[in-house]
Coordinates of C-alpha atoms in Angstrom, one line a residue:
X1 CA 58.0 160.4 335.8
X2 CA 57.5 157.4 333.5
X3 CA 53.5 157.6 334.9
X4 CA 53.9 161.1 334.0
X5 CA 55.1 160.7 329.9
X6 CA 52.4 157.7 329.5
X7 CA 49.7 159.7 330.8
X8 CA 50.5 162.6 328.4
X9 CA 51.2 160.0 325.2
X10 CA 47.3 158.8 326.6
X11 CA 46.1 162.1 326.2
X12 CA 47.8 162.9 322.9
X13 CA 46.1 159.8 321.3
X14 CA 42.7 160.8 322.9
X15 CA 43.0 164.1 321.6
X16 CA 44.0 162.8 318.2
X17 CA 41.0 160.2 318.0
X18 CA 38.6 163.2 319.1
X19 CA 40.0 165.3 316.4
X20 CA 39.4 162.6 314.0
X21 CA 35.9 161.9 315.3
X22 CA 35.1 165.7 315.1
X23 CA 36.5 165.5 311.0
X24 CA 34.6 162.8 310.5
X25 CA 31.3 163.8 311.9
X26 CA 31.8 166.6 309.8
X27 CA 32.2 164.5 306.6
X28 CA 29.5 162.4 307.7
X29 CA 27.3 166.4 308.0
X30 CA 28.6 167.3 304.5
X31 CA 27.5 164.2 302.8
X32 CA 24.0 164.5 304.5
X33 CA 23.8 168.0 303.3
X34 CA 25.0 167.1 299.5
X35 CA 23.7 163.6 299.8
X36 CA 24.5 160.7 297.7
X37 CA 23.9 162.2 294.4
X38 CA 21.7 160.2 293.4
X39 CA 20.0 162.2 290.8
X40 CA 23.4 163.1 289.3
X41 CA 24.6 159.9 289.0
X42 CA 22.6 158.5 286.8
X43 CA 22.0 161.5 284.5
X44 CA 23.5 160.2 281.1
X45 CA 24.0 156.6 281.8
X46 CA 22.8 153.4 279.8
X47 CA 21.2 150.6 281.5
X48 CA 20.2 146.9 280.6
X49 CA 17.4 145.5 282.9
X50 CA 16.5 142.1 282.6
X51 CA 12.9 140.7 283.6
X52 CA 11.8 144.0 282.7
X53 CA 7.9 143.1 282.5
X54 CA 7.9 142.3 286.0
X55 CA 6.2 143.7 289.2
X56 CA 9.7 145.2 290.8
X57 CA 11.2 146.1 287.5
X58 CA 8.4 147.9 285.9
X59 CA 8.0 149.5 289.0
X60 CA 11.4 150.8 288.8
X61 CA 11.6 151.8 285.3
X62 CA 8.6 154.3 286.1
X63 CA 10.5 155.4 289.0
X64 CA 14.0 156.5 287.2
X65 CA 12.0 158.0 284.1
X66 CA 9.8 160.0 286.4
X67 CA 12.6 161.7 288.8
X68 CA 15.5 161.0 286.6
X69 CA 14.7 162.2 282.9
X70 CA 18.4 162.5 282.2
X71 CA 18.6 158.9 281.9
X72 CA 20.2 158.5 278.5
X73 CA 18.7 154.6 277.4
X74 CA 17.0 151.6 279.3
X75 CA 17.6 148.5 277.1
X76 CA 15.0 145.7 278.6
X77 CA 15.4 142.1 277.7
X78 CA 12.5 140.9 276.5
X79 CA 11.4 137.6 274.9
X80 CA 9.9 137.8 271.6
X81 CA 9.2 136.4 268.1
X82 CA 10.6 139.5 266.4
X83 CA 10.7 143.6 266.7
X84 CA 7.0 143.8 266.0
X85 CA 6.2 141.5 268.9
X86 CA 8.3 143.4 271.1
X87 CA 7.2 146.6 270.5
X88 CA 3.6 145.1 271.0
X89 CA 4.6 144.1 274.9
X90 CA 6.5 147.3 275.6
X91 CA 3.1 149.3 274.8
X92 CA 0.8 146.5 276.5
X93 CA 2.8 145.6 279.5
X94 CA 4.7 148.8 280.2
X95 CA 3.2 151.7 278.2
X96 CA 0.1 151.0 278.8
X97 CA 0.2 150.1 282.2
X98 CA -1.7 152.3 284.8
X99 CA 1.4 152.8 287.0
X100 CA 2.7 155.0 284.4
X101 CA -0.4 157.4 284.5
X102 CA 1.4 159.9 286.6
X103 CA 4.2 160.1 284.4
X104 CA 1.7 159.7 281.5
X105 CA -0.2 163.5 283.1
X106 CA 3.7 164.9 283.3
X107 CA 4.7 164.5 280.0
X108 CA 0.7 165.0 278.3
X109 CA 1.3 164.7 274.8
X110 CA 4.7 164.0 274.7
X111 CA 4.0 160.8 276.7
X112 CA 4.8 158.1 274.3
X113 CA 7.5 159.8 272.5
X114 CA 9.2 160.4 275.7
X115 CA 9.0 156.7 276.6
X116 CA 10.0 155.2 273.4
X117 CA 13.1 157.8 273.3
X118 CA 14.6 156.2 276.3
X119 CA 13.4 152.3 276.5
X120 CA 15.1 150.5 273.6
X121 CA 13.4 146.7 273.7
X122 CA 16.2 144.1 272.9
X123 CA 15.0 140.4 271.9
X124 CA 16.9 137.8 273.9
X125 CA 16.3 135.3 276.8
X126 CA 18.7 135.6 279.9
X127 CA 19.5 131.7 280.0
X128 CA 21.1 131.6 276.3
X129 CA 24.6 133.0 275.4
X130 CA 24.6 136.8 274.8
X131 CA 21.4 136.6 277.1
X132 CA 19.8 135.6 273.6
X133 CA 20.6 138.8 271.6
X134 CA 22.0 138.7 267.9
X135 CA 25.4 139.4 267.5
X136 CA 25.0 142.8 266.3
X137 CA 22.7 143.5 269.3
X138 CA 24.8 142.3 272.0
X139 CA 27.9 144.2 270.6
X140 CA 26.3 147.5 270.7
X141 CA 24.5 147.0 274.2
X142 CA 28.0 145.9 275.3
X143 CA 29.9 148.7 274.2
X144 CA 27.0 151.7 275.9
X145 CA 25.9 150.5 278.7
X146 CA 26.7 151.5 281.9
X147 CA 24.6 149.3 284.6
X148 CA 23.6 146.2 284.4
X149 CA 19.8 145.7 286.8
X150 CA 19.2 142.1 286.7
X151 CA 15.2 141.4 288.1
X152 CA 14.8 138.1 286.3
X153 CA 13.9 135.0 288.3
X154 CA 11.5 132.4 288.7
X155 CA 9.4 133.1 291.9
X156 CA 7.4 129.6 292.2
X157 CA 8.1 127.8 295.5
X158 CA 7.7 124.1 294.4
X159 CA 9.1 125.0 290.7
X160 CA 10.4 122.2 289.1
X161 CA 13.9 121.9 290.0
X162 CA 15.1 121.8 286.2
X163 CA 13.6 124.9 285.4
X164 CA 14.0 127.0 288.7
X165 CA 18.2 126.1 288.2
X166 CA 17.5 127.7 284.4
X167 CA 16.1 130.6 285.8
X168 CA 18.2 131.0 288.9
X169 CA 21.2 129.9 288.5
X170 CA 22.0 129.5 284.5
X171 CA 20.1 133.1 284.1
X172 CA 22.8 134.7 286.5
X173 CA 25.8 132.7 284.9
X174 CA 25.3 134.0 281.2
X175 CA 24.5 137.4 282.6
X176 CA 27.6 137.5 284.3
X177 CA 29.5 135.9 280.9
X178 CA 27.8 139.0 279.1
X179 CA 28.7 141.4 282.0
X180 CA 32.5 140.5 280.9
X181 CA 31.9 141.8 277.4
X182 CA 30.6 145.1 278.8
X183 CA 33.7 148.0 278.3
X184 CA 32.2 151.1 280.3
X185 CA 30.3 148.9 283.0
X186 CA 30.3 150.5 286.6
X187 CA 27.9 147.9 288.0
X188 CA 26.1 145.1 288.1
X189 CA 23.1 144.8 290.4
X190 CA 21.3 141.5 291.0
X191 CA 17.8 140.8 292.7
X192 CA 17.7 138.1 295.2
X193 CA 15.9 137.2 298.6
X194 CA 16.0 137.8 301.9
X195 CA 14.6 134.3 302.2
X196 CA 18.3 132.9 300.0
X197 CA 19.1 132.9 303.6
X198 CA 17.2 129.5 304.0
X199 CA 16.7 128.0 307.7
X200 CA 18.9 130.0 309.5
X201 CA 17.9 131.6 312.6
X202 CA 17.5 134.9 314.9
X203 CA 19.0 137.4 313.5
X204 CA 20.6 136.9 310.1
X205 CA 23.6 139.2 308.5
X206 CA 24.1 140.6 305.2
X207 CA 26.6 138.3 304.3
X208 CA 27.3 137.3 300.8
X209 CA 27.3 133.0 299.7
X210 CA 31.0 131.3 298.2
X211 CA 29.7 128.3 296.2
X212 CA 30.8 125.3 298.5
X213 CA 28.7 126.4 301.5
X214 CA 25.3 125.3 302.4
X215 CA 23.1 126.1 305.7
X216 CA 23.0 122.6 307.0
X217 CA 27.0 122.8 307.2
X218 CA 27.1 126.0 309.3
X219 CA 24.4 124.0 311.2
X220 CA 26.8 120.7 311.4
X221 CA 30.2 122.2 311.5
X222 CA 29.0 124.5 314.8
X223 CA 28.0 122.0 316.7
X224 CA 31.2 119.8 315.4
X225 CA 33.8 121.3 313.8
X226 CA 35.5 118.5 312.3
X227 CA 32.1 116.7 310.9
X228 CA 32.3 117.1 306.7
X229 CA 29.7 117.7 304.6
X230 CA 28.8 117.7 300.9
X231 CA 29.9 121.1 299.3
X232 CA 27.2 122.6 297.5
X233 CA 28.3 123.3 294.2
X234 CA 26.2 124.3 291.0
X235 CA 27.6 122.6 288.2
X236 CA 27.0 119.4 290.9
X237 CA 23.1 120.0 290.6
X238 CA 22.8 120.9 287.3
X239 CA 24.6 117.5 286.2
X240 CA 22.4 115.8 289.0
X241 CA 19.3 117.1 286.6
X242 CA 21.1 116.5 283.5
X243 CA 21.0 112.4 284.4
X244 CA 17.8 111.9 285.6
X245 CA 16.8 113.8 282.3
X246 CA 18.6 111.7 280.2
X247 CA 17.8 108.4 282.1
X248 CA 13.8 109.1 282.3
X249 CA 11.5 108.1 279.7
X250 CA 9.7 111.0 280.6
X251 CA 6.9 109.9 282.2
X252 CA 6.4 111.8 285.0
X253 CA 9.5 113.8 285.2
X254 CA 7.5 116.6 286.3
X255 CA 6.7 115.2 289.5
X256 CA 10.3 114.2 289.9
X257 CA 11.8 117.4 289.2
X258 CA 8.9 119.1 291.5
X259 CA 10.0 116.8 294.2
X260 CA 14.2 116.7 293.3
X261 CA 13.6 120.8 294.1
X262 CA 12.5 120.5 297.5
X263 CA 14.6 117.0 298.2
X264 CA 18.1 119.1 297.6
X265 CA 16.9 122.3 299.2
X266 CA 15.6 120.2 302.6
X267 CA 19.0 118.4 302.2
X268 CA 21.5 121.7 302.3
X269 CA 19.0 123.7 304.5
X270 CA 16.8 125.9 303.0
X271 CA 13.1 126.3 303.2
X272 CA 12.2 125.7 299.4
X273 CA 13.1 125.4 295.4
X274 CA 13.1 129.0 294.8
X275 CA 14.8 130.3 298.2
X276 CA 17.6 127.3 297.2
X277 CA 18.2 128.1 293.8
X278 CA 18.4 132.0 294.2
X279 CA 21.4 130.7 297.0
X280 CA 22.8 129.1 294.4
X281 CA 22.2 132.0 292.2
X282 CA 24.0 134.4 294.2
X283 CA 27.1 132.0 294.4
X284 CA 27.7 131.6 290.8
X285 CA 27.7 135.6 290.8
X286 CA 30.1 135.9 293.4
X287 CA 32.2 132.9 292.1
X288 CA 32.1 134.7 288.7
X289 CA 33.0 138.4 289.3
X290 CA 36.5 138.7 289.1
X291 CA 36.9 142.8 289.1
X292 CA 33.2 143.5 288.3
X293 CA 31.8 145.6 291.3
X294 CA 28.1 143.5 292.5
X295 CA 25.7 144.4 294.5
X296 CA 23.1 142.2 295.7
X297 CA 19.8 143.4 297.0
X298 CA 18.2 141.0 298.8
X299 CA 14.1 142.5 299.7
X300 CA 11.9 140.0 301.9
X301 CA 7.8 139.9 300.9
X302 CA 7.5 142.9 298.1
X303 CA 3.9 144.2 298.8
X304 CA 2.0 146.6 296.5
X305 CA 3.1 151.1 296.7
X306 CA 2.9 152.5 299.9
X307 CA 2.6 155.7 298.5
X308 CA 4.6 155.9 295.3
X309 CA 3.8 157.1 292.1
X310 CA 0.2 156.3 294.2
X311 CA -0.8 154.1 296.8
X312 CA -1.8 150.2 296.4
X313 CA -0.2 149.6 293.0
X314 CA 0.5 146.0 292.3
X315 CA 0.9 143.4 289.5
X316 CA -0.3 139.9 290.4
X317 CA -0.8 138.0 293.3
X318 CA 2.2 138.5 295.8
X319 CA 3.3 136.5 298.9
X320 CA 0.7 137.3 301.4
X321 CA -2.2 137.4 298.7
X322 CA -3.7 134.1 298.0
X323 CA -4.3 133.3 302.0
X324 CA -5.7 137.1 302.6
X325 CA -8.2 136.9 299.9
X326 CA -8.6 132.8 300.6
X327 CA -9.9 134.4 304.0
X328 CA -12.2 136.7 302.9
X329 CA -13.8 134.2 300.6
X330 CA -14.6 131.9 303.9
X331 CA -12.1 129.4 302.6
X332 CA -9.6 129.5 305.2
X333 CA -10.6 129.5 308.4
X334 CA -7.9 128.6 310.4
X335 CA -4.2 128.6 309.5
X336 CA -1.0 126.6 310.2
X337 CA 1.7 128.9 311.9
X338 CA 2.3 130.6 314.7
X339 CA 0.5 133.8 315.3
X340 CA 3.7 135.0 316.7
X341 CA 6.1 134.6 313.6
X342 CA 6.9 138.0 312.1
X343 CA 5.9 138.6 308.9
X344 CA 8.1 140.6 307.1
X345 CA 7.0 143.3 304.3
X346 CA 8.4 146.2 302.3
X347 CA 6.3 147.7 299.9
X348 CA 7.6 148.0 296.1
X349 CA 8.7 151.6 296.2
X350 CA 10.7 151.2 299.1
X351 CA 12.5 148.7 297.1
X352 CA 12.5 150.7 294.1
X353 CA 14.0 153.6 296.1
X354 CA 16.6 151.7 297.7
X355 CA 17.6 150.5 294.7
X356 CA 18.0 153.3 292.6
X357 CA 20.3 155.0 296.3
X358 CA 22.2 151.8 296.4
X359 CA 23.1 151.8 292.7
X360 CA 24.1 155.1 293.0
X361 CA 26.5 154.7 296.0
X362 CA 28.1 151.8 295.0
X363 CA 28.6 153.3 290.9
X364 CA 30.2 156.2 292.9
X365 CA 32.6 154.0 294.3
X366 CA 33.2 150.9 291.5
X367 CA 34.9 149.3 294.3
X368 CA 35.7 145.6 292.8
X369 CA 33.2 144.0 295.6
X370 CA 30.4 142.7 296.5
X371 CA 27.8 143.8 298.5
X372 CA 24.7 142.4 300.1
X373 CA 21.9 144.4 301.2
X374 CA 18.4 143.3 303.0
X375 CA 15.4 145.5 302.1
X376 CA 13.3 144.4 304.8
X377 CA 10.9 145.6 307.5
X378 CA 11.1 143.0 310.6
X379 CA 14.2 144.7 312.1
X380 CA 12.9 148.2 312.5
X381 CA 8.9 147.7 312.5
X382 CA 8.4 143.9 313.5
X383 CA 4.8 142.8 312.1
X384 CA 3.4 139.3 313.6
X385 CA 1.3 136.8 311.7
X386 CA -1.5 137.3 314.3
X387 CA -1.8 141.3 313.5
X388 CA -1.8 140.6 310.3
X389 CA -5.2 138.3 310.7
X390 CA -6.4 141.0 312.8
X391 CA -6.4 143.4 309.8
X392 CA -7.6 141.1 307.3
X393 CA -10.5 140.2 310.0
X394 CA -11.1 144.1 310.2
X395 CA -11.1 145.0 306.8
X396 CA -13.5 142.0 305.5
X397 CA -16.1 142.8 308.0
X398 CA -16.2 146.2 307.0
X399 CA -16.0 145.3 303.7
X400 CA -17.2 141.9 303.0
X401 CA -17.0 139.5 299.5
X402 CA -20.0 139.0 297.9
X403 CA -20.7 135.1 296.6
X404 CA -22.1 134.6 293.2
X405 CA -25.5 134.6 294.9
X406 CA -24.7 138.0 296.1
X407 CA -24.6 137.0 299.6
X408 CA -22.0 138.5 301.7
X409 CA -19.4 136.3 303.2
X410 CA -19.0 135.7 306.7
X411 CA -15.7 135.9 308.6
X412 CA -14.2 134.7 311.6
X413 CA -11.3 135.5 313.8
X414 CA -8.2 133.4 312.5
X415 CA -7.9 130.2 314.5
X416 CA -4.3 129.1 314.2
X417 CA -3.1 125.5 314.6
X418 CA 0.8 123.9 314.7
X419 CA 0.0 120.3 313.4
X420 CA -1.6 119.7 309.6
X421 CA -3.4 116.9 311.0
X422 CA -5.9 119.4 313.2
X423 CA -5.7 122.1 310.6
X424 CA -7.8 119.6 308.3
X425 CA -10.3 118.6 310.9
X426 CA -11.2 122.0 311.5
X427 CA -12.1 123.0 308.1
X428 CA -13.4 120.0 307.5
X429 CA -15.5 120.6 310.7
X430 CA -16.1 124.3 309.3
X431 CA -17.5 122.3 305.8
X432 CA -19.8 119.8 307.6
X433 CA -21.0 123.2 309.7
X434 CA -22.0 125.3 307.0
X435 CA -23.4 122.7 305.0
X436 CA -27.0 121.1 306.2
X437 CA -25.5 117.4 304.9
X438 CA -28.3 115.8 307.4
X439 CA -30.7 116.7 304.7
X440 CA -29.0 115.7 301.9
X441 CA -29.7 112.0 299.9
X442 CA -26.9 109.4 300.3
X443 CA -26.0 110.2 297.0
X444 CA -25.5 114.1 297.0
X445 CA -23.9 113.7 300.4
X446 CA -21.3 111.1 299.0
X447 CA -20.7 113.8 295.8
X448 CA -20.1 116.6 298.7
X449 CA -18.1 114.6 300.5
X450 CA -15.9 114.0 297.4
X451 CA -15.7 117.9 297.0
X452 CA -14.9 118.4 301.1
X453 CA -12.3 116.2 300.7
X454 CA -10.7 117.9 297.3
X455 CA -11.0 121.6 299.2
X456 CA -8.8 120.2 302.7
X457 CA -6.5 118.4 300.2
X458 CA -5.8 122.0 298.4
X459 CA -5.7 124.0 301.1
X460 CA -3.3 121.2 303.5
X461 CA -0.8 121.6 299.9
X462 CA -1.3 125.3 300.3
X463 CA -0.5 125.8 304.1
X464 CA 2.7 122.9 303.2
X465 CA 3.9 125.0 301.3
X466 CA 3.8 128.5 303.0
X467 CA 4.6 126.6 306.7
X468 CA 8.5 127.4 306.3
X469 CA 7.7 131.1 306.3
X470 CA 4.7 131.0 308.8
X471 CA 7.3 129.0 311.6
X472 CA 9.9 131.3 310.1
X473 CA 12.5 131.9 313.2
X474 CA 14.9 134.4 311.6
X475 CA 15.0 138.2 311.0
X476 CA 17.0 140.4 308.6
X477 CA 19.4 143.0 309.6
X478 CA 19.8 146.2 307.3
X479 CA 22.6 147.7 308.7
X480 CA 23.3 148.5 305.0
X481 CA 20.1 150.0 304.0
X482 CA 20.3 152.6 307.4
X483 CA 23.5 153.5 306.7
X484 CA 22.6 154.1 302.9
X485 CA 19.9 156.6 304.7
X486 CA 22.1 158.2 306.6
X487 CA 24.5 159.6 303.7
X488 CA 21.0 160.5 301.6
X489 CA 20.3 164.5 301.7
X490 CA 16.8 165.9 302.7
X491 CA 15.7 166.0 300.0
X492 CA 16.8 162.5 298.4
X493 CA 14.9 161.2 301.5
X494 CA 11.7 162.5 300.7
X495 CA 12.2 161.8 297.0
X496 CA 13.5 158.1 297.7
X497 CA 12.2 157.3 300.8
X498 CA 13.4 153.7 302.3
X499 CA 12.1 153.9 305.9
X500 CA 10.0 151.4 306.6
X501 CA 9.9 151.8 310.3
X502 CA 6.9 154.6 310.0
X503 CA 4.8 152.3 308.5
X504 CA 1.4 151.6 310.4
X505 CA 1.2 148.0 309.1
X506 CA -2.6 147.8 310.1
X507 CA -3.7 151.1 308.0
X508 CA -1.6 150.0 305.2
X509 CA -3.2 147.1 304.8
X510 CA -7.0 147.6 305.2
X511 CA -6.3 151.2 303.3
X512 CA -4.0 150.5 300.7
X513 CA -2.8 146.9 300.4
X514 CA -6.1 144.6 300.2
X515 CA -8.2 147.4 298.6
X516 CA -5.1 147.7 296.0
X517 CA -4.8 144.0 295.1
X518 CA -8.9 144.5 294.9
X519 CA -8.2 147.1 292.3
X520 CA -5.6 146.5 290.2
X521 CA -5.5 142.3 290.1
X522 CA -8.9 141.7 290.7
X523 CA -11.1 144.1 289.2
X524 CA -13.6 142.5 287.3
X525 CA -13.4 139.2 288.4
X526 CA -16.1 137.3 289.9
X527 CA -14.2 134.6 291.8
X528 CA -10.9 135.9 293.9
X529 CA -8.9 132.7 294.5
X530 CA -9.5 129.0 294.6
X531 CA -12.1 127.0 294.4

């Protein structure tokens, strides 16, 4: 009997779970038929983007102006003299830029007015109080706007460590002090990496930073629990800085700070100055936040449009640039990593369109969190180092670089090495080989020698500083970013399409990526990269 009444209570329960899996699978239909609302959502609204001048920003500026038109105002903080200067780089560097020639051929006519009705350019520098605004200024942004986008950063690996905690760390902290001032805010979105997640390994969690922790401790305290280590702590580094400033006599404090960087990030485990300080960055956010709902959008290795507003659209040198087009010019013929790291790449309007999905969810929801995404590639359409090469080594010898005496330039299949000391010898082998030295005077070989000897020095700094990322043994789950595409409609996923697992890395790079960068960054240039 008892068997009996327990058996029954099982099947109630089972019967109740199946009813709610039923409702929510119908939820979960209705919201893929209505969709996020992303459209909707932003109709109206008033947004501040910082580091608006800059690849991923400008790149999403175009994007909400062209599908969202509602958009009431996008302030941009931008650094300048006074309203005439600023007005001169919103028409130069955004205006004026060819990724706006599609909205340009909507709008006809009506092109400029259209674009100066909704971008409003405010003076100010993120690292000052009131993110450098005037008083007047900063009241009235703080009393309209709705979203906060921050895209400011310094991206230098080796940056000084001074200057990289300004851009990274202070930059986020007086955003954050403004954020506070802001009445009718719904959000605040920040740019980080995927790479903030330093040295850790296999495959790495969208989990946000607390200011205390560092990599190295989760390395330490796993293997022994009860081993203590030094908390990281901002205001720590930025009073470590604030010393040696005030203690050197300034000669060669560059090289100090340069080395300081990479000293502290080596020290709490993380691969470089930038990837360190955007950590740090993302703690003082989260430190700082109090009720503010934050998201953090973490993309790996941006790379130019895959097919949005056009293919191949990009704005300086990225990531993956200056050893792809250091190969093509002969210079590099060999390279330190291991052809089986994954490479991991999302071009910019997957980014974009994530973004702009995300932004829209989480303003829905103005839950008082925050929340980490990674817009990456690795986990749904792994690329390795070697397939890479393979491309580049396709696309150059169907379309080699011409030297300045209009010779085309050779290539060869990457060679790939683990140890500096036999990357050097080989190109300095590769030198001595293209170079008839046996018939040269003792005095033009000793000048040639001098310049072999300056090219391996350049190119072993190079590879030192791109080896954390070509030994890289992590990948990035984006449970986040496929869940964010499940609850899109149809037609938001065509219109804001995030999937990068359809990608056919090898035809988007020899047909849109390197002939892109070719196009937009180095048109009319004689010399690519290096020397």
């Amino acid at each position: 009997m008892v068997n009996n009444i327990t058996d029954t209570h099982h099947v109630v329960v089972v019967s109740f779970e199946a009813i709610a899996m039923e409702d929510e699978k119908e939820i979960i239909a209705q919201k893929a038929n209505n969709g996020i609302g992303i459209v909707e959502f932003f109709e109206g609204k008033n947004i501040l983007v910082t580091g608006a001048t800059g690849f991923l920003a400008k790149a999403l500026i175009e994007k909400m102006l062209r599908t969202i038109p509602k958009i009431n105002k996008i302030y941009i903080l931008i650094r300048a003299k006074d309203k005439g200067a600023a007005f001169e780089r919103l028409t130069s560097e955004i205006i004026e830029s060819k990724l706006f020639k599609c909205l340009e051929e909507m709008h006809g006519e009506y092109f400029e007015p259209f674009i100066l009705s909704k971008i409003v350019p405010a003076i100010g520098n993120i690292y000052e109080p009131n993110l450098g605004m005037d008083i007047i200024t900063a009241q009235q942004i703080a009393e309209e706007i709705d979203l906060i986008i921050d895209s400011a950063a310094n991206t230098t690996f080796d940056e000084r460590y001074d200057l990289a905690l300004d851009a990274n760390v202070n930059g986020p902290y007086q955003l954050m002090m403004f954020a506070k001032k802001c009445k009718k805010l719904k959000l605040l979105m920040h740019y980080s990496t995927a790479y903030a997640n330093g040295e850790r390994e296999g495959l790495i969690l969208e989990k946000p930073f607390t200011m205390g922790e560092s990599i190295t401790k989760e390395k330490v305290t796993s293997i022994s629990p009860f081993t203590s280590f030094p908390l990281l702590h901002a205001d720590n580094e930025m009073d470590l800085v604030s010393k040696l400033k005030n203690n050197s006599k300034n000669n060669g404090l560059e090289q100090v700070m340069k080395d300081l960087g990479g000293e502290r990030a080596k020290l709490y485990g993380w691969q470089d100055t930038y990837a360190f300080t955007k950590a740090i960055g993302e703690m003082m956010i989260n430190s700082m936040r109090d009720e503010i709902p934050i998201l953090i959008l973490r993309p790996s290795v941006i790379t130019s449009s895959y097919k949005d507003p056009f293919p191949g659209w990009i704005q300086g040198f990225r990531v993956i640039d200056p050893s792809v087009f250091l190969y093509g010019k002969g210079y590099l013929p060999c390279f330190l990593g291991d052809p089986d790291t994954l490479v991991d790449l999302v071009p910019v309007d997957l980014v974009v369109n994530a973004t702009i999905a995300a932004i829209a969810k989480h303003g829905y929801l103005q839950n008082p969190e925050l929340s980490v995404y990674h817009l990456a590639s690795t986990f749904v359409n792994p690329f390795p180092l070697n397939q890479l090469f393979d491309s580049c080594y396709e696309y150059f010898t169907s379309f080699p670089v011409v030297d300045s005496k209009g010779d085309k330039i050779e290539v060869k299949e990457m060679k790939y090495f683990d140890k500096i000391s036999d990357f050097s010898n080989y190109i300095l082998e590769e030198l001595y080989r293209k170079h008839r030295v046996q018939d040269l005077s003792e005095k033009e070989l000793s000048k040639i020698q001098m310049r072999f000897k300056r090219k391996v020095e350049y190119l072993k700094h190079f590879s030192k500083l791109y080896e954390p990322y070509t030994f890289y043994r992590g990948w990035f789950h984006i449970g986040n970013m496929r869940n964010l595409m499940k609850e899109m409609s149809e037609e938001e996923r065509r219109c804001f399409d995030i999937d990068a697992s359809k990608i056919n890395w090898r035809d988007y790079l020899t047909g849109i990526h390197i002939p892109g960068v070719k196009k937009y960054v180095l048109e009319g240039k004689k010399v690519y990269v290096g020397k």
